[in-house]
Coordinates of C-alpha atoms in Angstrom, one line a residue:
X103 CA 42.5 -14.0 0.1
X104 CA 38.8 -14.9 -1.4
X105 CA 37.6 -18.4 -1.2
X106 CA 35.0 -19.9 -3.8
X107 CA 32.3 -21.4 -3.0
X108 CA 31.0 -23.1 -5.7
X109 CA 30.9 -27.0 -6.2
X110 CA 31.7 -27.3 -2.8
X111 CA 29.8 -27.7 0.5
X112 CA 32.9 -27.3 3.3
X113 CA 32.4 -24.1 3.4
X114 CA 28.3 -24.6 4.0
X115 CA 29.6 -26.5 7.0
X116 CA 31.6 -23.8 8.3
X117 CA 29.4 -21.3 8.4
X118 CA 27.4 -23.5 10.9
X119 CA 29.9 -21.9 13.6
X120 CA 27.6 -19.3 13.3
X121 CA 24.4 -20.9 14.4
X122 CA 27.1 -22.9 17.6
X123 CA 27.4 -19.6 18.6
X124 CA 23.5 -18.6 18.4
X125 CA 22.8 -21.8 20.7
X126 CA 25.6 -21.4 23.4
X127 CA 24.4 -17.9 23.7
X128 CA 21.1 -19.4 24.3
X129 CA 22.1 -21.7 26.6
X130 CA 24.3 -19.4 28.6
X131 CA 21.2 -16.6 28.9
X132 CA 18.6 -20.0 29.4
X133 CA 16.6 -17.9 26.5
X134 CA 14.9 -21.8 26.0
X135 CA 15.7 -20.7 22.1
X136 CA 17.7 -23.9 21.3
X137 CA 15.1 -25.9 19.5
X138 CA 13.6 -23.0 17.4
X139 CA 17.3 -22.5 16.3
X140 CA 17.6 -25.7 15.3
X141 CA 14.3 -25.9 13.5
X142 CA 15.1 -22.4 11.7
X143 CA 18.7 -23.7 10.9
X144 CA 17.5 -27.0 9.1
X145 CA 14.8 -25.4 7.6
X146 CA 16.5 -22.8 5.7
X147 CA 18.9 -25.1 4.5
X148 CA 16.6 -27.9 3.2
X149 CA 14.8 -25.2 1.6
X150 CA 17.4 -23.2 0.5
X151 CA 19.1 -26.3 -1.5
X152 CA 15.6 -27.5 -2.8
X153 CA 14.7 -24.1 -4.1
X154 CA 18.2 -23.7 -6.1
X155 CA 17.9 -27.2 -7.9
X156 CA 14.4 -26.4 -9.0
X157 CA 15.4 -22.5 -10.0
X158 CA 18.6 -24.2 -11.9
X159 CA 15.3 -26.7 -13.5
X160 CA 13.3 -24.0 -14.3
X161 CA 15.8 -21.3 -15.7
X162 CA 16.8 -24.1 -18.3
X163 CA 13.4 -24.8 -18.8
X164 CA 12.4 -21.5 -20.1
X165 CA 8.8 -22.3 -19.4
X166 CA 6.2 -19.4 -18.7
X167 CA 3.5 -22.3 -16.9
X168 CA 7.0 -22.6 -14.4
X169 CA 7.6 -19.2 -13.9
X170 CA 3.9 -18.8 -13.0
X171 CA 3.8 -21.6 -11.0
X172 CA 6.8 -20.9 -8.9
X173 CA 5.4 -17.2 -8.1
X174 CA 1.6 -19.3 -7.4
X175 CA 4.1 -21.4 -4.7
X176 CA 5.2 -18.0 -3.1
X177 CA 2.0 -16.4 -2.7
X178 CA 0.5 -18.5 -1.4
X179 CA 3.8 -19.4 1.4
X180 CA 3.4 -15.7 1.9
X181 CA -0.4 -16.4 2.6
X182 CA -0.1 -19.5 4.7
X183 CA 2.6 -17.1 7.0
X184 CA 0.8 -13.7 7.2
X185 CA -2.4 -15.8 8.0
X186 CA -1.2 -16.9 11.4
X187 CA -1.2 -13.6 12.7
X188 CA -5.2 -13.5 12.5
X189 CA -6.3 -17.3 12.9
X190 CA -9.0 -16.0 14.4
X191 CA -10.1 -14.4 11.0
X192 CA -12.6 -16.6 8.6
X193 CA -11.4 -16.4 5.2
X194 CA -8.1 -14.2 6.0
X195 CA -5.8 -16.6 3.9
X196 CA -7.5 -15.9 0.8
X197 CA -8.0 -12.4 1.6
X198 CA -4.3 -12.0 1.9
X199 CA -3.5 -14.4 -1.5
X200 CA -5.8 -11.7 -3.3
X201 CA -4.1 -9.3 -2.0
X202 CA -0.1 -10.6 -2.3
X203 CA -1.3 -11.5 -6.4
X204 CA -2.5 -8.2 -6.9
X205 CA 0.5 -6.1 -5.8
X206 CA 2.4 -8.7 -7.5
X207 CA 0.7 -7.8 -10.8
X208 CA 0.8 -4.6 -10.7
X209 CA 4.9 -4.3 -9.6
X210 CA 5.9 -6.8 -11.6
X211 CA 4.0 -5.9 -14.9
X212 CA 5.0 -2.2 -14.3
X213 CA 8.9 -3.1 -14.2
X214 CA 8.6 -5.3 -17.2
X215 CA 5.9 -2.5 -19.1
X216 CA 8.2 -0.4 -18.9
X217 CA 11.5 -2.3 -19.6
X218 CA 12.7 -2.0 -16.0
X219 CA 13.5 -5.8 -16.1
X220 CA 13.8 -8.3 -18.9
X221 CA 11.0 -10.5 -18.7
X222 CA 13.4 -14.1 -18.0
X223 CA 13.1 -16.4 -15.4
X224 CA 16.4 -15.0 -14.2
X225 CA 15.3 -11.8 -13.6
X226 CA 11.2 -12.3 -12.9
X227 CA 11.7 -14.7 -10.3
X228 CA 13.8 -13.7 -7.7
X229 CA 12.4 -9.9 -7.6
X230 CA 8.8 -11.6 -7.5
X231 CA 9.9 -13.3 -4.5
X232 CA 11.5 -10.2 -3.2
X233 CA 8.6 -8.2 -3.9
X234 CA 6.0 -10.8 -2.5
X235 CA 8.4 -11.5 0.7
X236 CA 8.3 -7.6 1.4
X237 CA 4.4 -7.3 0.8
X238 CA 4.2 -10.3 3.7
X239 CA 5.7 -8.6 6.2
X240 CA 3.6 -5.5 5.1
X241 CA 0.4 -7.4 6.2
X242 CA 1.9 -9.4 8.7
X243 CA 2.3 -6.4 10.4
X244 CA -0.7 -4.7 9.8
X245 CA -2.6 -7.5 10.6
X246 CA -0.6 -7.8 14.3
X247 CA -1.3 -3.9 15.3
X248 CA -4.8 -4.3 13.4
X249 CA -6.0 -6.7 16.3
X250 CA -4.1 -4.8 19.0
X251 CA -5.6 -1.4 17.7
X252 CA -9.1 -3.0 17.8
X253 CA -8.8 -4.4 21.1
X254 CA -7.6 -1.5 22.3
X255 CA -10.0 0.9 21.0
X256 CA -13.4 -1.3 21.4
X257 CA -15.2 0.9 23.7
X258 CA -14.5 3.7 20.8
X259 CA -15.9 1.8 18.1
X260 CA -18.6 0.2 19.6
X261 CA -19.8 4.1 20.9
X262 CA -19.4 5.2 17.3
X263 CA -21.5 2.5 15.9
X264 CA -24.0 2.7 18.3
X265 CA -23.9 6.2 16.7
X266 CA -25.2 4.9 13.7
X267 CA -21.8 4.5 12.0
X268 CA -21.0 2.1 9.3
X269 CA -18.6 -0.7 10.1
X270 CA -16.0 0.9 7.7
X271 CA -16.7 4.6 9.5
X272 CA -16.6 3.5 13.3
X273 CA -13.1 1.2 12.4
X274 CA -11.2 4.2 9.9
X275 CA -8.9 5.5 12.5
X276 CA -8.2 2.2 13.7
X277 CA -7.8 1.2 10.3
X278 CA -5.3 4.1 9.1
X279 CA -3.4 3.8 12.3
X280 CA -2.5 -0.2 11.4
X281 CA -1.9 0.8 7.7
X282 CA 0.5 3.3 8.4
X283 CA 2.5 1.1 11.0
X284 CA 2.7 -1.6 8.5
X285 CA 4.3 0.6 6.4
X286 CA 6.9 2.7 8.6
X287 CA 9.6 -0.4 8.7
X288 CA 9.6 -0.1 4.6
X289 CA 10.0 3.6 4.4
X290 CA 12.5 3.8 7.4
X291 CA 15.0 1.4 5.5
X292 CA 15.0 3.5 2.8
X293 CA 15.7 6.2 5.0
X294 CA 18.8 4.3 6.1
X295 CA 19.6 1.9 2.9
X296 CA 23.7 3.0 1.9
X297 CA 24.6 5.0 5.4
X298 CA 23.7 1.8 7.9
X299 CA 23.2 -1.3 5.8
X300 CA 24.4 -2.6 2.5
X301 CA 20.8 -4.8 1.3
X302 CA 21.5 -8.4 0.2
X303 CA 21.2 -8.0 -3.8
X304 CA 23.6 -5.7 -3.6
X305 CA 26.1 -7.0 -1.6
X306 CA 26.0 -10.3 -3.3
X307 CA 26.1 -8.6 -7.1
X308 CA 29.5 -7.4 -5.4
X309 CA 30.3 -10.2 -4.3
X310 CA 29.7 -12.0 -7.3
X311 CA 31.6 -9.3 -8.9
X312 CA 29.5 -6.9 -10.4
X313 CA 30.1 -3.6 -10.5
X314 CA 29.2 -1.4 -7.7
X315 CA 27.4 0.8 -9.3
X316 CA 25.7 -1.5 -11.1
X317 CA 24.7 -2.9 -8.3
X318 CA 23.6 -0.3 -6.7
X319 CA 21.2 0.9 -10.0
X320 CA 19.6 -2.4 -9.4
X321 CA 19.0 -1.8 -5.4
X322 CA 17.2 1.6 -6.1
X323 CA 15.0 -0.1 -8.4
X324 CA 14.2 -2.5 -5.9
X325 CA 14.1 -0.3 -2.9
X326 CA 11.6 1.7 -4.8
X327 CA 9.2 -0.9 -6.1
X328 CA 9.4 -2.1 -2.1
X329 CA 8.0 1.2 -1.4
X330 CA 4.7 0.7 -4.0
X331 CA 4.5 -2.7 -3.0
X332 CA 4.2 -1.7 0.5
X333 CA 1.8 0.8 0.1
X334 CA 0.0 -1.7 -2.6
X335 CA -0.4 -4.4 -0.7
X336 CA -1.3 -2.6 3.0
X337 CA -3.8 -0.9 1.6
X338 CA -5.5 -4.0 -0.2
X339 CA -5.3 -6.0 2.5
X340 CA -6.9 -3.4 4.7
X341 CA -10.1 -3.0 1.8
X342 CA -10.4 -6.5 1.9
X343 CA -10.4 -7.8 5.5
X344 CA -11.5 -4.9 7.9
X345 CA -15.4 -6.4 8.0
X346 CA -13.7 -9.6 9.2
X347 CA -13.1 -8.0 12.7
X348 CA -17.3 -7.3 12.7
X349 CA -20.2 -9.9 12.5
X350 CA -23.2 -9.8 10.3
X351 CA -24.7 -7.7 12.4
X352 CA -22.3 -4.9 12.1
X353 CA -21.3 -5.8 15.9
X354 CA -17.4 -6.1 16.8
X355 CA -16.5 -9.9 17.7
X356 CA -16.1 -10.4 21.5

């Protein structure tokens, strides 16, 4: 028997079982994970519920400025997240906003260029923020194995430009190394995508009651613009902030 949940909320409540379990778990194992539960929990929900009031405003609305705007709000999220992996980085946030825009740009206007998606809040919207959300992780992670890879390979790079190698020449295998690991969880879910799990925006097109081929159609589109905004954006952000791990001087920072 399927259950609706629209217009109502007990079923919302219900599915907070789910996180009971998460925290007795937590408790049981002393993991010390209850509060970031908690946090993560109330968090998604508040902004979850804020996010579909203002998407039901802005669909009405019809409103290119809101579209834009919205997207604007997500890049620069996606920004404020990835940036915390490299505090340590001067300028890194808008290094990253640069580079999240730009891959936006270029998959977004591809899909609608060439008729791939129907240029309407409906559609725009919620693959920007799919395409955006995958380009974070992208340089979140390459921005976590850039600084391990540096750290760990300072004596090479400082013997290489001591060598009379450019910044960008002593830190290139470093560099490739970081940009490849960034991408690897991408390509290995497409590897995987229909044999071990069933992505979200398919599963809830079924749900909703789509067809399933349907639904899948729209998952490959979307599994293969993840894979050029992966690349996109890992490369980008790699062009863009690599001098930040040197000082004027062409010197590594200690």
């Amino acid at each position: 028997m399927t259950h609706t949940f629209t217009g109502s909320y007990i079923w919302l409540l219900f599915a907070y079982a789910f996180v009971f379990i998460a925290l007795l778990l937590s408790v049981w194992q002393k993991l010390g994970l209850e509060k970031d539960i908690l946090i993560g929990t109330i968090r998604s929900t508040v902004q979850l519920l804020a996010i579909g009031y203002v998407l039901h405003f802005v669909f009405a609305a019809d409103s290119v400025w809101f579209i834009l705007l919205i997207i604007l709000m997500m890049i620069l999220v996606a920004s404020w997240n990835a940036a915390s992996r490299a505090k340590q980085l001067p300028g890194i946030f808008w290094r990253i906003s640069l580079s999240l825009a730009i891959t936006e740009v270029i998959t977004m206007g591809l899909l609608v260029i060439l008729g791939l998606v129907s240029p309407t809040p409906q559609y725009i919207i919620p693959m920007s923020g799919m395409i955006i959300g995958s380009s974070m992780i992208v340089t979140s992670l390459f921005l976590t194995h850039m600084n391990r890879e540096v750290e760990a390979s300072r004596g090479e790079i400082e013997t290489l430009l001591c060598l009379g190698a450019t910044t960008r020449q002593a830190v290139h295998v470093v560099l490739k190394r970081a940009v490849k690991a960034s991408m690897i969880p991408t390509f290995d879910t497409m590897k995987t995508i229909g044999l071990v799990q069933l992505p979200g925006m398919m599963t809830g097109m079924i749900v909703a009651g789509a067809s399933p081929i349907e639904a899948v159609r729209y998952q490959i589109l979307i599994m293969l613009s993840f894979s050029s905004s992966a690349a996109i954006s890992a490369v980008l952000i790699s062009i863009l902030c690599y001098q930040l791990w040197f000082t004027r001087d062409s010197m590594l920072h200690s």
